[in-house]
Amino acid sequence: MLLRKKISNCNRWTISTTIAVLFLLELCIMCCWLLQLSTEHVQTIEDQGRIRNVSLKDVMPKRIHQIWTTTTNQAIPARWDASRKSWEIKNGNYVLTLWTDAMLNEFFAKEYHWFLGTYKSYYYDVQRADAARLFLLYHFGGVYSDMDIVCRRPIDELLAEVKPGKTIIIPATKPFGLATDVILVIKRHPFLWSAILSLKSTNRWYGIPYLTEMLSTGPLFLTEHYRQYSGKESVFILPEQLYTRTYFGHVRGESWHKWDGRLIWWLWTRSWKQWAIGAMIFFASLALFCVFLMLMTKCFIRYKNSKVCHTALLLAEKCRIRRARTSKTHEY
């Protein structure tokens, strides 16, 4: 009995010690992660201060990043071959890297393991691509481009036109906000880091796929983050005219758009005449539907009334027959 009690006390001591060690280990890991975040954030601010008056052309790494993420092993569409090659043709002094799923998983596991769970939890491939471009640009710097974007002029020509102190270029897009299909930036820019820190809080479902993709990691996410960003003086917004007609072009893409995105975009691209005709057809159809509904209601009421009347007549007839039979019985 005494031996059993000693063994029981020993097991309890072992379990308590193991729990305490695991708790301390988890606490140490959390402290190291927080220290890493704060150190990198301070470093971005210091780097930004050192290059405040330096030309972006002199400090931006000569790297171009493109991403192809898919969970269905789908091949890159052939219609994007020319747009992909245009970046190499126009920018021979840049190194182009095509990031795949395996490469991105390895990158996050090695450099940003604290975000790997969130990265894998996204609903759609485009969300992972949107988040990955922010991390790649923050970590390496350089240029990011979607594969359906055509490079019409060398990147260095665009960089030469940017004033000193502008350390990130983001294009404007229609109908409003910022685009994320082309971004040029220095390494470890604080705007990207602050956006990265906001990704976990926006990782949720927004009702339909299009809004989920746009608000969690896409253009609307970046637009809202820019609106709240305090260091706007370091951001150069490339005008939409220069973006789509002078330096870059756009081939048929929208590979991530689903039914809701295609519907929203189709509605947005209609002219005011089409909207007017559509409104007239809609209200005319609504009026016809209301008239039809009124007629059906009247018919239904008449039918119910006639049915009630018919039932009442049948009951009256049954009562009359029953009274007649009763009176004949009394006569006999």
Tab-separated table of C-alpha atoms in Angstrom, residues 106-298:
chain	number	residue	atom	x	y	z
A	106	GLU	CA	8.602	26.382	-47.754
A	107	PHE	CA	9.075	30.166	-47.632
A	108	PHE	CA	6.420	30.640	-44.940
A	109	ALA	CA	7.599	27.653	-42.916
A	110	LYS	CA	11.148	29.003	-42.878
A	111	GLU	CA	10.705	32.768	-42.633
A	112	TYR	CA	7.185	33.470	-41.307
A	113	HIS	CA	6.049	30.287	-39.587
A	114	TRP	CA	3.690	32.292	-37.348
A	115	PHE	CA	1.541	33.045	-40.410
A	116	LEU	CA	1.609	29.588	-41.994
A	117	GLY	CA	-1.617	28.461	-40.286
A	118	THR	CA	-3.507	31.532	-41.507
A	119	TYR	CA	-2.019	31.157	-44.984
A	120	LYS	CA	-3.277	27.583	-45.279
A	121	SER	CA	-6.673	28.419	-43.784
A	122	TYR	CA	-7.752	30.771	-46.588
A	123	TYR	CA	-10.834	29.667	-48.536
A	124	TYR	CA	-9.468	30.450	-52.014
A	125	ASP	CA	-6.186	30.272	-53.915
A	126	VAL	CA	-6.369	33.968	-54.790
A	127	GLN	CA	-6.356	34.854	-51.085
A	128	ARG	CA	-3.112	32.932	-50.621
A	129	ALA	CA	-1.640	34.666	-53.667
A	130	ASP	CA	-2.687	38.104	-52.362
A	131	ALA	CA	-1.188	37.468	-48.935
A	132	ALA	CA	1.978	35.898	-50.339
A	133	ARG	CA	2.782	38.902	-52.547
A	134	LEU	CA	2.814	41.187	-49.502
A	135	PHE	CA	5.242	38.898	-47.665
A	136	LEU	CA	7.492	38.397	-50.701
A	137	LEU	CA	7.721	42.120	-51.405
A	138	TYR	CA	8.342	42.900	-47.752
A	139	HIS	CA	11.029	40.224	-47.436
A	140	PHE	CA	12.834	40.630	-50.770
A	141	GLY	CA	11.634	43.913	-52.243
A	142	GLY	CA	11.386	44.461	-55.982
A	143	VAL	CA	8.403	44.161	-58.305
A	144	TYR	CA	5.331	41.999	-58.116
A	145	SER	CA	3.203	41.380	-61.207
A	146	ASP	CA	0.219	39.211	-61.975
A	147	MET	CA	0.808	36.978	-64.970
A	148	ASP	CA	-1.903	38.680	-67.029
A	149	ILE	CA	-0.085	42.038	-66.817
A	150	VAL	CA	1.968	43.120	-69.841
A	151	CYS	CA	5.119	45.201	-69.293
A	152	ARG	CA	5.191	47.784	-72.114
A	153	ARG	CA	8.211	49.830	-71.021
A	154	PRO	CA	11.247	49.073	-68.843
A	155	ILE	CA	10.671	49.355	-65.104
A	156	ASP	CA	13.696	51.621	-64.702
A	157	GLU	CA	11.990	54.288	-66.838
A	158	LEU	CA	9.099	54.380	-64.374
A	159	LEU	CA	11.434	54.454	-61.382
A	160	ALA	CA	13.330	57.390	-62.891
A	161	GLU	CA	10.154	59.495	-62.877
A	162	VAL	CA	9.439	58.914	-59.175
A	163	LYS	CA	10.549	61.676	-56.803
A	164	PRO	CA	12.978	60.906	-53.935
A	165	GLY	CA	11.222	59.727	-50.821
A	166	LYS	CA	8.615	57.689	-52.688
A	167	THR	CA	9.610	54.151	-51.777
A	168	ILE	CA	6.592	52.173	-52.944
A	169	ILE	CA	4.506	52.406	-56.131
A	170	ILE	CA	0.904	51.187	-56.160
A	171	PRO	CA	-1.372	51.840	-59.164
A	172	ALA	CA	-4.810	53.383	-58.926
A	173	THR	CA	-7.682	51.470	-60.470
A	174	LYS	CA	-11.254	51.972	-61.604
A	175	PRO	CA	-13.824	52.623	-60.263
A	176	PHE	CA	-11.868	53.560	-57.125
A	177	GLY	CA	-9.085	52.401	-54.835
A	178	LEU	CA	-5.767	50.683	-55.396
A	179	ALA	CA	-4.787	47.718	-57.543
A	180	THR	CA	-2.619	44.860	-56.301
A	181	ASP	CA	-1.657	43.259	-59.613
A	182	VAL	CA	1.505	45.436	-59.897
A	183	ILE	CA	3.504	46.744	-56.914
A	184	LEU	CA	7.051	48.168	-56.880
A	185	VAL	CA	8.691	48.600	-53.484
A	186	ILE	CA	11.884	48.612	-51.469
A	187	LYS	CA	12.774	45.804	-49.092
A	188	ARG	CA	11.039	45.842	-45.671
A	189	HIS	CA	8.702	48.730	-46.302
A	190	PRO	CA	6.643	49.662	-43.187
A	191	PHE	CA	3.444	50.007	-45.224
A	192	LEU	CA	3.643	46.345	-46.211
A	193	TRP	CA	4.504	45.259	-42.682
A	194	SER	CA	1.527	47.069	-41.189
A	195	ALA	CA	-0.682	45.506	-43.865
A	196	ILE	CA	0.717	42.068	-43.042
A	197	LEU	CA	-0.137	42.530	-39.376
A	198	SER	CA	-3.757	43.238	-40.370
A	199	LEU	CA	-4.227	40.046	-42.401
A	200	LYS	CA	-5.228	37.834	-39.481
A	201	SER	CA	-7.985	40.177	-38.335
A	202	THR	CA	-9.562	40.294	-41.825
A	203	ASN	CA	-9.493	36.538	-42.385
A	204	ARG	CA	-13.220	35.833	-42.278
A	205	TRP	CA	-16.197	35.056	-44.529
A	206	TYR	CA	-17.957	38.118	-45.961
A	207	GLY	CA	-21.086	36.498	-47.366
A	208	ILE	CA	-20.100	35.875	-51.005
A	209	PRO	CA	-16.776	34.759	-52.556
A	210	TYR	CA	-16.072	38.055	-54.342
A	211	LEU	CA	-16.329	40.180	-51.191
A	212	THR	CA	-14.405	37.607	-49.154
A	213	GLU	CA	-11.488	37.748	-51.579
A	214	MET	CA	-11.558	41.527	-52.007
A	215	LEU	CA	-11.932	42.496	-48.333
A	216	SER	CA	-9.720	39.889	-46.677
A	217	THR	CA	-6.562	40.171	-48.808
A	218	GLY	CA	-7.377	41.878	-52.111
A	219	PRO	CA	-7.565	45.427	-53.491
A	220	LEU	CA	-10.272	46.629	-51.076
A	221	PHE	CA	-8.195	45.383	-48.159
A	222	LEU	CA	-5.123	47.279	-49.368
A	223	THR	CA	-7.194	50.386	-50.196
A	224	GLU	CA	-8.694	50.512	-46.716
A	225	HIS	CA	-5.274	49.958	-45.160
A	226	TYR	CA	-3.805	52.809	-47.204
A	227	ARG	CA	-6.656	55.065	-46.084
A	228	GLN	CA	-5.672	54.461	-42.452
A	229	TYR	CA	-1.891	54.524	-43.030
A	230	SER	CA	-0.098	57.500	-41.499
A	231	GLY	CA	2.980	57.491	-43.758
A	232	LYS	CA	1.281	58.265	-47.062
A	233	GLU	CA	4.156	60.560	-48.089
A	234	SER	CA	6.258	57.476	-48.928
A	235	VAL	CA	3.597	55.983	-51.228
A	236	PHE	CA	3.413	56.926	-54.906
A	237	ILE	CA	-0.003	56.250	-56.436
A	238	LEU	CA	0.510	55.557	-60.130
A	239	PRO	CA	-2.317	57.251	-62.096
A	240	GLU	CA	-4.653	54.875	-63.857
A	241	GLN	CA	-3.801	56.399	-67.257
A	242	LEU	CA	-0.082	55.654	-66.834
A	243	TYR	CA	-0.831	52.304	-65.285
A	244	THR	CA	-2.996	50.811	-68.036
A	245	ARG	CA	-1.788	52.630	-71.172
A	246	THR	CA	1.806	53.776	-70.774
A	247	TYR	CA	3.785	51.324	-68.665
A	248	PHE	CA	1.555	48.275	-68.346
A	249	GLY	CA	-1.244	46.500	-70.136
A	250	HIS	CA	-3.782	43.893	-69.217
A	251	VAL	CA	-4.740	40.737	-71.081
A	252	ARG	CA	-7.792	38.640	-70.364
A	253	GLY	CA	-7.428	37.336	-66.847
A	254	GLU	CA	-9.872	37.322	-63.932
A	255	SER	CA	-9.011	33.671	-63.317
A	256	TRP	CA	-10.130	34.047	-59.696
A	257	HIS	CA	-13.544	35.557	-60.465
A	258	LYS	CA	-16.489	33.330	-59.685
A	259	TRP	CA	-20.164	33.798	-60.594
A	260	ASP	CA	-20.659	36.690	-58.193
A	261	GLY	CA	-17.546	38.544	-59.354
A	262	ARG	CA	-18.484	38.153	-63.013
A	263	LEU	CA	-22.022	39.379	-62.279
A	264	ILE	CA	-20.819	42.431	-60.337
A	265	TRP	CA	-18.258	43.316	-62.996
A	266	TRP	CA	-20.796	42.823	-65.809
A	267	LEU	CA	-23.231	45.160	-64.068
A	268	TRP	CA	-20.509	47.730	-63.454
A	269	THR	CA	-19.340	47.813	-67.095
A	270	ARG	CA	-22.819	48.593	-68.503
A	271	SER	CA	-23.389	52.070	-69.955
A	272	TRP	CA	-25.996	54.498	-68.584
A	273	LYS	CA	-28.249	53.784	-71.587
A	274	GLN	CA	-28.166	50.072	-70.831
A	275	TRP	CA	-28.899	50.812	-67.180
A	276	ALA	CA	-31.858	53.045	-68.214
A	277	ILE	CA	-33.277	50.391	-70.549
A	278	GLY	CA	-32.736	47.738	-67.892
A	279	ALA	CA	-34.516	49.880	-65.291
A	280	MET	CA	-37.480	50.421	-67.642
A	281	ILE	CA	-37.722	46.697	-68.363
A	282	PHE	CA	-37.434	45.905	-64.669
A	283	PHE	CA	-40.190	48.293	-63.571
A	284	ALA	CA	-42.433	47.252	-66.475
A	285	SER	CA	-41.961	43.614	-65.530
A	286	LEU	CA	-42.627	44.486	-61.896
A	287	ALA	CA	-45.868	46.285	-62.861
A	288	LEU	CA	-47.006	43.330	-64.993
A	289	PHE	CA	-46.201	40.969	-62.158
A	290	CYS	CA	-48.263	43.097	-59.730
A	291	VAL	CA	-51.233	43.121	-62.168
A	292	PHE	CA	-50.915	39.362	-62.621
A	293	LEU	CA	-50.758	38.915	-58.837
A	294	MET	CA	-53.907	41.048	-58.369
A	295	LEU	CA	-55.823	39.063	-61.014
A	296	MET	CA	-54.741	35.774	-59.491
A	297	THR	CA	-55.820	37.023	-56.054
A	298	LYS	CA	-59.269	38.000	-57.369
